[in-house]
PDB file of C-alpha atoms and ligand atoms in Angstrom:
ATOM      1  CA  MET A   1     -37.004  82.385 151.738  1.00  0.00           C
ATOM      2  CA  ARG A   2     -39.706  83.153 154.278  1.00  0.00           C
ATOM      3  CA  ARG A   3     -42.882  81.104 153.861  1.00  0.00           C
ATOM      4  CA  LYS A   4     -45.964  83.289 153.947  1.00  0.00           C
ATOM      5  CA  LEU A   5     -48.531  82.983 156.719  1.00  0.00           C
ATOM      6  CA  VAL A   6     -52.165  84.030 156.472  1.00  0.00           C
ATOM      7  CA  ALA A   7     -53.821  84.294 159.892  1.00  0.00           C
ATOM      8  CA  GLY A   8     -57.526  84.930 160.429  1.00  0.00           C
ATOM      9  CA  ASN A   9     -58.450  86.829 163.583  1.00  0.00           C
ATOM     10  CA  TRP A  10     -62.160  86.242 164.183  1.00  0.00           C
ATOM     11  CA  LYS A  11     -62.253  88.576 167.208  1.00  0.00           C
ATOM     12  CA  MET A  12     -65.528  88.236 169.173  1.00  0.00           C
ATOM     13  CA  HIS A  13     -67.705  87.209 166.230  1.00  0.00           C
ATOM     14  CA  GLY A  14     -69.924  84.280 165.370  1.00  0.00           C
ATOM     15  CA  THR A  15     -71.533  81.281 167.011  1.00  0.00           C
ATOM     16  CA  ARG A  16     -70.306  77.749 167.497  1.00  0.00           C
ATOM     17  CA  GLU A  17     -72.285  76.739 164.430  1.00  0.00           C
ATOM     18  CA  SER A  18     -70.881  79.514 162.219  1.00  0.00           C
ATOM     19  CA  ALA A  19     -67.361  78.768 163.506  1.00  0.00           C
ATOM     20  CA  GLU A  20     -67.701  75.088 162.590  1.00  0.00           C
ATOM     21  CA  LYS A  21     -69.006  75.950 159.119  1.00  0.00           C
ATOM     22  CA  LEU A  22     -66.216  78.441 158.498  1.00  0.00           C
ATOM     23  CA  VAL A  23     -63.470  76.014 159.497  1.00  0.00           C
ATOM     24  CA  ALA A  24     -65.067  73.189 157.505  1.00  0.00           C
ATOM     25  CA  ALA A  25     -65.081  75.411 154.394  1.00  0.00           C
ATOM     26  CA  ILE A  26     -61.427  76.384 154.885  1.00  0.00           C
ATOM     27  CA  VAL A  27     -60.330  72.805 155.456  1.00  0.00           C
ATOM     28  CA  ALA A  28     -62.269  71.598 152.392  1.00  0.00           C
ATOM     29  CA  ASP A  29     -60.221  73.905 150.165  1.00  0.00           C
ATOM     30  CA  PHE A  30     -57.042  73.874 152.166  1.00  0.00           C
ATOM     31  CA  PRO A  31     -54.170  75.893 150.684  1.00  0.00           C
ATOM     32  CA  THR A  32     -50.773  74.230 150.911  1.00  0.00           C
ATOM     33  CA  HIS A  33     -48.574  76.904 149.306  1.00  0.00           C
ATOM     34  CA  CYS A  34     -48.622  79.045 152.468  1.00  0.00           C
ATOM     35  CA  ASP A  35     -49.148  78.574 156.206  1.00  0.00           C
ATOM     36  CA  VAL A  36     -52.690  79.209 157.398  1.00  0.00           C
ATOM     37  CA  ALA A  37     -54.034  79.698 160.916  1.00  0.00           C
ATOM     38  CA  VAL A  38     -57.302  80.832 162.431  1.00  0.00           C
ATOM     39  CA  PHE A  39     -57.899  82.558 165.756  1.00  0.00           C
ATOM     40  CA  PRO A  40     -61.463  81.827 166.935  1.00  0.00           C
ATOM     41  CA  PRO A  41     -62.946  83.092 170.220  1.00  0.00           C
ATOM     42  CA  PHE A  42     -61.740  81.046 173.238  1.00  0.00           C
ATOM     43  CA  PRO A  43     -64.845  78.852 173.745  1.00  0.00           C
ATOM     44  CA  TYR A  44     -64.693  77.485 170.211  1.00  0.00           C
ATOM     45  CA  LEU A  45     -61.023  76.512 170.260  1.00  0.00           C
ATOM     46  CA  VAL A  46     -61.397  73.080 171.840  1.00  0.00           C
ATOM     47  CA  PRO A  47     -64.159  71.641 169.625  1.00  0.00           C
ATOM     48  CA  LEU A  48     -62.573  73.094 166.487  1.00  0.00           C
ATOM     49  CA  ILE A  49     -59.097  71.795 167.300  1.00  0.00           C
ATOM     50  CA  GLU A  50     -60.474  68.361 168.201  1.00  0.00           C
ATOM     51  CA  GLN A  51     -62.145  68.136 164.820  1.00  0.00           C
ATOM     52  CA  HIS A  52     -59.744  69.948 162.494  1.00  0.00           C
ATOM     53  CA  GLY A  53     -56.484  70.430 164.394  1.00  0.00           C
ATOM     54  CA  ALA A  54     -54.637  67.798 162.359  1.00  0.00           C
ATOM     55  CA  LYS A  55     -55.063  69.879 159.221  1.00  0.00           C
ATOM     56  CA  LEU A  56     -55.433  73.513 160.237  1.00  0.00           C
ATOM     57  CA  ALA A  57     -53.364  75.479 162.758  1.00  0.00           C
ATOM     58  CA  PHE A  58     -55.196  77.372 165.494  1.00  0.00           C
ATOM     59  CA  GLY A  59     -54.287  80.299 167.647  1.00  0.00           C
ATOM     60  CA  ALA A  60     -55.738  82.301 170.524  1.00  0.00           C
ATOM     61  CA  GLN A  61     -56.353  86.029 170.501  1.00  0.00           C
ATOM     62  CA  ASP A  62     -54.632  86.678 173.832  1.00  0.00           C
ATOM     63  CA  CYS A  63     -53.030  84.933 176.811  1.00  0.00           C
ATOM     64  CA  SER A  64     -52.258  85.831 180.394  1.00  0.00           C
ATOM     65  CA  GLU A  65     -48.847  87.027 181.523  1.00  0.00           C
ATOM     66  CA  HIS A  66     -49.214  84.641 184.498  1.00  0.00           C
ATOM     67  CA  ASP A  67     -48.723  80.881 184.631  1.00  0.00           C
ATOM     68  CA  ASP A  68     -51.732  80.124 186.817  1.00  0.00           C
ATOM     69  CA  GLY A  69     -53.543  81.405 189.872  1.00  0.00           C
ATOM     70  CA  ALA A  70     -56.374  83.696 190.951  1.00  0.00           C
ATOM     71  CA  TYR A  71     -56.790  85.678 187.732  1.00  0.00           C
ATOM     72  CA  THR A  72     -60.503  85.477 187.009  1.00  0.00           C
ATOM     73  CA  GLY A  73     -61.307  85.578 183.329  1.00  0.00           C
ATOM     74  CA  ASP A  74     -57.739  85.037 182.143  1.00  0.00           C
ATOM     75  CA  VAL A  75     -56.419  82.103 180.115  1.00  0.00           C
ATOM     76  CA  SER A  76     -52.809  80.972 180.445  1.00  0.00           C
ATOM     77  CA  ALA A  77     -50.407  80.078 177.661  1.00  0.00           C
ATOM     78  CA  SER A  78     -50.038  76.567 179.093  1.00  0.00           C
ATOM     79  CA  MET A  79     -53.830  76.046 178.886  1.00  0.00           C
ATOM     80  CA  LEU A  80     -53.762  77.157 175.268  1.00  0.00           C
ATOM     81  CA  LYS A  81     -50.905  74.795 174.513  1.00  0.00           C
ATOM     82  CA  ASP A  82     -52.880  72.047 176.234  1.00  0.00           C
ATOM     83  CA  THR A  83     -55.843  72.595 173.890  1.00  0.00           C
ATOM     84  CA  GLY A  84     -53.588  72.229 170.848  1.00  0.00           C
ATOM     85  CA  CYS A  85     -53.116  75.904 169.962  1.00  0.00           C
ATOM     86  CA  ARG A  86     -50.000  76.711 167.977  1.00  0.00           C
ATOM     87  CA  TYR A  87     -50.120  80.506 167.960  1.00  0.00           C
ATOM     88  CA  VAL A  88     -51.222  83.376 170.177  1.00  0.00           C
ATOM     89  CA  LEU A  89     -51.655  87.072 169.383  1.00  0.00           C
ATOM     90  CA  ALA A  90     -49.791  89.468 171.671  1.00  0.00           C
ATOM     91  CA  GLY A  91     -50.600  93.147 171.847  1.00  0.00           C
ATOM     92  CA  HIS A  92     -53.381  93.395 169.274  1.00  0.00           C
ATOM     93  CA  SER A  93     -54.365  97.061 169.086  1.00  0.00           C
ATOM     94  CA  GLU A  94     -57.797  96.260 170.543  1.00  0.00           C
ATOM     95  CA  ARG A  95     -56.087  94.791 173.609  1.00  0.00           C
ATOM     96  CA  ARG A  96     -53.813  97.829 173.841  1.00  0.00           C
ATOM     97  CA  GLN A  97     -56.767 100.207 173.453  1.00  0.00           C
ATOM     98  CA  TYR A  98     -59.623  98.594 175.407  1.00  0.00           C
ATOM     99  CA  HIS A  99     -57.607  96.685 178.004  1.00  0.00           C
ATOM    100  CA  HIS A 100     -54.841  99.257 178.409  1.00  0.00           C
ATOM    101  CA  GLU A 101     -52.108  96.712 177.668  1.00  0.00           C
ATOM    102  CA  THR A 102     -48.693  98.326 177.855  1.00  0.00           C
ATOM    103  CA  ASP A 103     -45.547  97.460 175.917  1.00  0.00           C
ATOM    104  CA  ALA A 104     -44.080  95.962 179.115  1.00  0.00           C
ATOM    105  CA  LEU A 105     -47.121  93.734 179.737  1.00  0.00           C
ATOM    106  CA  ILE A 106     -47.126  92.580 176.129  1.00  0.00           C
ATOM    107  CA  ALA A 107     -43.442  91.651 176.406  1.00  0.00           C
ATOM    108  CA  CYS A 108     -44.329  89.494 179.457  1.00  0.00           C
ATOM    109  CA  LYS A 109     -47.082  87.764 177.436  1.00  0.00           C
ATOM    110  CA  VAL A 110     -44.574  87.035 174.655  1.00  0.00           C
ATOM    111  CA  VAL A 111     -42.294  85.409 177.241  1.00  0.00           C
ATOM    112  CA  LYS A 112     -45.122  83.229 178.602  1.00  0.00           C
ATOM    113  CA  ALA A 113     -46.200  82.175 175.126  1.00  0.00           C
ATOM    114  CA  LEU A 114     -42.655  81.118 174.244  1.00  0.00           C
ATOM    115  CA  GLU A 115     -42.111  79.346 177.567  1.00  0.00           C
ATOM    116  CA  HIS A 116     -45.124  77.172 176.817  1.00  0.00           C
ATOM    117  CA  GLY A 117     -44.234  76.400 173.227  1.00  0.00           C
ATOM    118  CA  LEU A 118     -46.633  78.765 171.479  1.00  0.00           C
ATOM    119  CA  THR A 119     -45.626  81.046 168.624  1.00  0.00           C
ATOM    120  CA  PRO A 120     -46.532  84.618 169.533  1.00  0.00           C
ATOM    121  CA  ILE A 121     -47.634  87.052 166.852  1.00  0.00           C
ATOM    122  CA  LEU A 122     -46.561  90.421 168.209  1.00  0.00           C
ATOM    123  CA  CYS A 123     -48.825  93.183 166.854  1.00  0.00           C
ATOM    124  CA  VAL A 124     -47.500  96.711 166.468  1.00  0.00           C
ATOM    125  CA  GLY A 125     -48.986  99.761 164.795  1.00  0.00           C
ATOM    126  CA  GLU A 126     -49.709 103.437 165.139  1.00  0.00           C
ATOM    127  CA  SER A 127     -53.089 105.087 165.797  1.00  0.00           C
ATOM    128  CA  LEU A 128     -54.656 107.546 163.345  1.00  0.00           C
ATOM    129  CA  GLU A 129     -53.584 110.429 165.551  1.00  0.00           C
ATOM    130  CA  GLU A 130     -49.997 109.161 165.678  1.00  0.00           C
ATOM    131  CA  HIS A 131     -50.032 108.552 161.928  1.00  0.00           C
ATOM    132  CA  ASP A 132     -51.294 112.045 161.183  1.00  0.00           C
ATOM    133  CA  ALA A 133     -48.677 113.520 163.516  1.00  0.00           C
ATOM    134  CA  GLY A 134     -45.933 111.720 161.540  1.00  0.00           C
ATOM    135  CA  ARG A 135     -45.082 109.486 164.502  1.00  0.00           C
ATOM    136  CA  THR A 136     -45.420 106.049 162.844  1.00  0.00           C
ATOM    137  CA  VAL A 137     -41.713 105.246 163.011  1.00  0.00           C
ATOM    138  CA  ASP A 138     -41.354 106.293 166.664  1.00  0.00           C
ATOM    139  CA  VAL A 139     -44.383 104.294 167.730  1.00  0.00           C
ATOM    140  CA  VAL A 140     -43.651 101.007 165.968  1.00  0.00           C
ATOM    141  CA  GLN A 141     -39.960 101.124 166.900  1.00  0.00           C
ATOM    142  CA  ARG A 142     -40.886 101.702 170.539  1.00  0.00           C
ATOM    143  CA  GLN A 143     -43.380  98.792 170.502  1.00  0.00           C
ATOM    144  CA  LEU A 144     -40.935  96.375 168.860  1.00  0.00           C
ATOM    145  CA  GLY A 145     -37.973  97.744 170.825  1.00  0.00           C
ATOM    146  CA  LYS A 146     -39.625  96.948 174.133  1.00  0.00           C
ATOM    147  CA  VAL A 147     -39.911  93.272 173.247  1.00  0.00           C
ATOM    148  CA  ILE A 148     -36.335  93.105 171.918  1.00  0.00           C
ATOM    149  CA  GLU A 149     -35.127  94.761 175.119  1.00  0.00           C
ATOM    150  CA  HIS A 150     -37.173  92.534 177.439  1.00  0.00           C
ATOM    151  CA  CYS A 151     -36.868  89.186 175.627  1.00  0.00           C
ATOM    152  CA  GLY A 152     -33.630  89.495 173.630  1.00  0.00           C
ATOM    153  CA  ILE A 153     -33.233  89.206 169.876  1.00  0.00           C
ATOM    154  CA  ALA A 154     -32.939  85.392 169.858  1.00  0.00           C
ATOM    155  CA  VAL A 155     -36.686  84.990 170.498  1.00  0.00           C
ATOM    156  CA  PHE A 156     -37.357  86.460 167.057  1.00  0.00           C
ATOM    157  CA  GLU A 157     -36.362  83.099 165.625  1.00  0.00           C
ATOM    158  CA  ARG A 158     -39.828  82.118 166.868  1.00  0.00           C
ATOM    159  CA  VAL A 159     -41.775  85.364 167.291  1.00  0.00           C
ATOM    160  CA  ILE A 160     -43.764  86.625 164.298  1.00  0.00           C
ATOM    161  CA  VAL A 161     -44.368  90.372 163.988  1.00  0.00           C
ATOM    162  CA  ALA A 162     -47.561  91.887 162.560  1.00  0.00           C
ATOM    163  CA  TYR A 163     -47.605  95.521 161.469  1.00  0.00           C
ATOM    164  CA  GLU A 164     -51.189  96.697 161.840  1.00  0.00           C
ATOM    165  CA  PRO A 165     -51.773 100.420 161.446  1.00  0.00           C
ATOM    166  CA  VAL A 166     -54.719 101.019 163.776  1.00  0.00           C
ATOM    167  CA  TRP A 167     -56.329 103.443 161.313  1.00  0.00           C
ATOM    168  CA  ALA A 168     -56.547 100.606 158.782  1.00  0.00           C
ATOM    169  CA  ILE A 169     -58.117  97.982 161.063  1.00  0.00           C
ATOM    170  CA  GLY A 170     -61.752  97.403 160.200  1.00  0.00           C
ATOM    171  CA  THR A 171     -61.971 100.741 158.391  1.00  0.00           C
ATOM    172  CA  GLY A 172     -61.663  99.651 154.765  1.00  0.00           C
ATOM    173  CA  ARG A 173     -58.665 101.993 154.533  1.00  0.00           C
ATOM    174  CA  THR A 174     -55.504 100.019 153.756  1.00  0.00           C
ATOM    175  CA  ALA A 175     -51.907 101.203 153.892  1.00  0.00           C
ATOM    176  CA  SER A 176     -50.587 101.354 150.324  1.00  0.00           C
ATOM    177  CA  PRO A 177     -48.220  98.477 149.523  1.00  0.00           C
ATOM    178  CA  GLU A 178     -45.335 100.985 149.328  1.00  0.00           C
ATOM    179  CA  LYS A 179     -46.171 102.531 152.695  1.00  0.00           C
ATOM    180  CA  ALA A 180     -46.608  99.123 154.354  1.00  0.00           C
ATOM    181  CA  GLN A 181     -43.364  97.882 152.770  1.00  0.00           C
ATOM    182  CA  SER A 182     -41.460 100.904 154.098  1.00  0.00           C
ATOM    183  CA  VAL A 183     -42.631 100.223 157.663  1.00  0.00           C
ATOM    184  CA  HIS A 184     -41.889  96.498 157.333  1.00  0.00           C
ATOM    185  CA  ALA A 185     -38.376  97.272 156.044  1.00  0.00           C
ATOM    186  CA  LEU A 186     -37.851  99.584 158.970  1.00  0.00           C
ATOM    187  CA  LEU A 187     -38.953  96.934 161.480  1.00  0.00           C
ATOM    188  CA  ARG A 188     -36.676  94.401 159.824  1.00  0.00           C
ATOM    189  CA  SER A 189     -33.726  96.798 159.974  1.00  0.00           C
ATOM    190  CA  GLN A 190     -34.447  97.377 163.673  1.00  0.00           C
ATOM    191  CA  LEU A 191     -34.209  93.594 164.198  1.00  0.00           C
ATOM    192  CA  ALA A 192     -31.097  93.475 161.987  1.00  0.00           C
ATOM    193  CA  GLN A 193     -29.308  95.984 164.182  1.00  0.00           C
ATOM    194  CA  ALA A 194     -29.382  93.261 166.840  1.00  0.00           C
ATOM    195  CA  ASP A 195     -28.939  90.227 164.559  1.00  0.00           C
ATOM    196  CA  ALA A 196     -29.020  90.339 160.771  1.00  0.00           C
ATOM    197  CA  LYS A 197     -29.526  86.600 160.315  1.00  0.00           C
ATOM    198  CA  ILE A 198     -32.511  86.463 162.650  1.00  0.00           C
ATOM    199  CA  ALA A 199     -33.987  89.612 161.080  1.00  0.00           C
ATOM    200  CA  ASN A 200     -33.825  87.972 157.694  1.00  0.00           C
ATOM    201  CA  SER A 201     -35.813  84.964 158.866  1.00  0.00           C
ATOM    202  CA  THR A 202     -38.433  86.757 161.022  1.00  0.00           C
ATOM    203  CA  ARG A 203     -41.855  86.837 159.403  1.00  0.00           C
ATOM    204  CA  ILE A 204     -43.524  90.257 159.379  1.00  0.00           C
ATOM    205  CA  LEU A 205     -47.235  90.163 158.517  1.00  0.00           C
ATOM    206  CA  TYR A 206     -49.355  93.105 157.437  1.00  0.00           C
ATOM    207  CA  GLY A 207     -52.836  93.633 158.875  1.00  0.00           C
ATOM    208  CA  GLY A 208     -55.458  96.293 158.249  1.00  0.00           C
ATOM    209  CA  SER A 209     -58.356  95.868 155.817  1.00  0.00           C
ATOM    210  CA  VAL A 210     -56.658  93.188 153.731  1.00  0.00           C
ATOM    211  CA  LYS A 211     -59.234  91.974 151.198  1.00  0.00           C
ATOM    212  CA  PRO A 212     -59.168  89.635 148.193  1.00  0.00           C
ATOM    213  CA  ASP A 213     -58.678  92.602 145.855  1.00  0.00           C
ATOM    214  CA  ASN A 214     -55.649  94.141 147.608  1.00  0.00           C
ATOM    215  CA  ALA A 215     -53.906  91.081 149.095  1.00  0.00           C
ATOM    216  CA  ALA A 216     -51.761  90.177 146.075  1.00  0.00           C
ATOM    217  CA  GLU A 217     -50.151  93.605 145.747  1.00  0.00           C
ATOM    218  CA  LEU A 218     -49.433  93.787 149.476  1.00  0.00           C
ATOM    219  CA  PHE A 219     -47.999  90.258 149.585  1.00  0.00           C
ATOM    220  CA  ALA A 220     -45.808  90.996 146.540  1.00  0.00           C
ATOM    221  CA  GLU A 221     -43.705  93.407 148.604  1.00  0.00           C
ATOM    222  CA  ASN A 222     -40.315  92.082 149.699  1.00  0.00           C
ATOM    223  CA  ASP A 223     -40.784  92.433 153.438  1.00  0.00           C
ATOM    224  CA  ILE A 224     -44.477  91.508 153.685  1.00  0.00           C
ATOM    225  CA  ASP A 225     -44.601  87.851 154.684  1.00  0.00           C
ATOM    226  CA  GLY A 226     -48.351  87.370 154.782  1.00  0.00           C
ATOM    227  CA  GLY A 227     -51.320  88.902 156.532  1.00  0.00           C
ATOM    228  CA  LEU A 228     -53.279  89.119 159.739  1.00  0.00           C
ATOM    229  CA  ILE A 229     -56.849  89.274 158.510  1.00  0.00           C
ATOM    230  CA  GLY A 230     -59.856  90.444 160.528  1.00  0.00           C
ATOM    231  CA  GLY A 231     -63.182  91.055 158.747  1.00  0.00           C
ATOM    232  CA  ALA A 232     -62.329  89.141 155.580  1.00  0.00           C
ATOM    233  CA  SER A 233     -61.402  86.032 157.577  1.00  0.00           C
ATOM    234  CA  LEU A 234     -65.044  85.581 158.576  1.00  0.00           C
ATOM    235  CA  LYS A 235     -66.072  84.682 155.019  1.00  0.00           C
ATOM    236  CA  ALA A 236     -64.475  81.487 153.741  1.00  0.00           C
ATOM    237  CA  PRO A 237     -64.357  82.539 150.049  1.00  0.00           C
ATOM    238  CA  ASP A 238     -62.672  85.855 150.914  1.00  0.00           C
ATOM    239  CA  PHE A 239     -60.223  84.253 153.338  1.00  0.00           C
ATOM    240  CA  LEU A 240     -59.339  81.540 150.832  1.00  0.00           C
ATOM    241  CA  ALA A 241     -58.888  84.122 148.073  1.00  0.00           C
ATOM    242  CA  ILE A 242     -56.461  86.013 150.334  1.00  0.00           C
ATOM    243  CA  CYS A 243     -54.610  82.743 151.021  1.00  0.00           C
ATOM    244  CA  ALA A 244     -54.415  82.143 147.262  1.00  0.00           C
ATOM    245  CA  ALA A 245     -52.667  85.516 146.909  1.00  0.00           C
ATOM    246  CA  ALA A 246     -49.950  84.475 149.378  1.00  0.00           C
ATOM    247  CA  HIS A 247     -47.383  82.799 147.132  1.00  0.00           C
TER     248      HIS A 247
HETATM  249  C1  LIG B 301     -57.339  92.718 162.693  1.00  0.00           C
HETATM  250  O1  LIG B 301     -58.300  92.483 163.386  1.00  0.00           O
HETATM  251  O2  LIG B 301     -56.217  92.463 163.131  1.00  0.00           O
HETATM  252  C2  LIG B 301     -57.541  93.276 161.361  1.00  0.00           C
HETATM  253  C3  LIG B 301     -56.487  93.507 160.619  1.00  0.00           C
HETATM  254  O3  LIG B 301     -58.835  93.512 160.981  1.00  0.00           O
HETATM  255  P1  LIG B 301     -59.342  93.916 159.505  1.00  0.00           P
HETATM  256  O4  LIG B 301     -58.728  92.955 158.535  1.00  0.00           O
HETATM  257  O5  LIG B 301     -60.838  93.792 159.572  1.00  0.00           O
HETATM  258  O6  LIG B 301     -58.906  95.323 159.249  1.00  0.00           O
END
C-alpha cells in the first residue's frame, strides 16, 4: 500500500510573514493519515524549518546539477540537505519552460538530489499543444524514460513522480480522474517494464488545478498517490481540505 503524499508548491509567492502564518496554520491542524510537505521559496526555508521542521516536511523547488562552485544564483542539493529539506522538485514545467531545462539536465539534478539524501519529485507532463496533438503518451514516456535511462530503475525506490499536465497548471482546468489515472497507469507500467516491484512502490502524484472539490475523486484512483498542489496550497483551509481527501 502506497501512503499518499500531499505537497504544496508555493512557487514565488508570499512574504516571510505570510509564509510563517501559512505553516503555523498547517501545523496547528496537522494531518497524520497522509504525508504532507511544503515547498516555500528558498529564502523562507531556513526560518520555517528551524521553527516547524520537527513536525512538517519541507522541500525546495529546484536544485543545481552541480555540487558547488562558481554558479551564481544556484543552490546545491547539499545546501538544501544542510537546511533540513527532505524533498526537492526536479523538472517542474515552469523550470522546463522558463529556464529551458532539458530531460538530460533534470536527470542530473535527480542524481544530485539522491546523492545528498534528498527525495526528488520528478515532474513530467505535456503542454497544451502536445495534448491537443495527441502526444501525451510520447511526451511523458520520453521525460520519465530519460531519468530511468540515466539513473537506472533502482532510484525509483526513492524518487517520486508527479504527472502534471501543463495545460492544467494554474488554469482551473483539471484532467478528469479517468484521464489522469490512465496516464499514471501508463507511467507505472513503464517503470514496471524495468522492475515490477519498484513500480508498485513508486508514488505517482497528480498536479494541475487540484482543489478541495476535486481532490477526493482524483485521489480515489488506483494509481494516484497524492497531489502536487500549487494555487490551493497558498490557503491553509484549502490545502488542509485537500490533505483530508488523501486517505
Ligand atoms: C503546480 O504548481 O505544480 C501546480 C500543480 O499548480 P496548480 O495547483 O495551481 O495548478
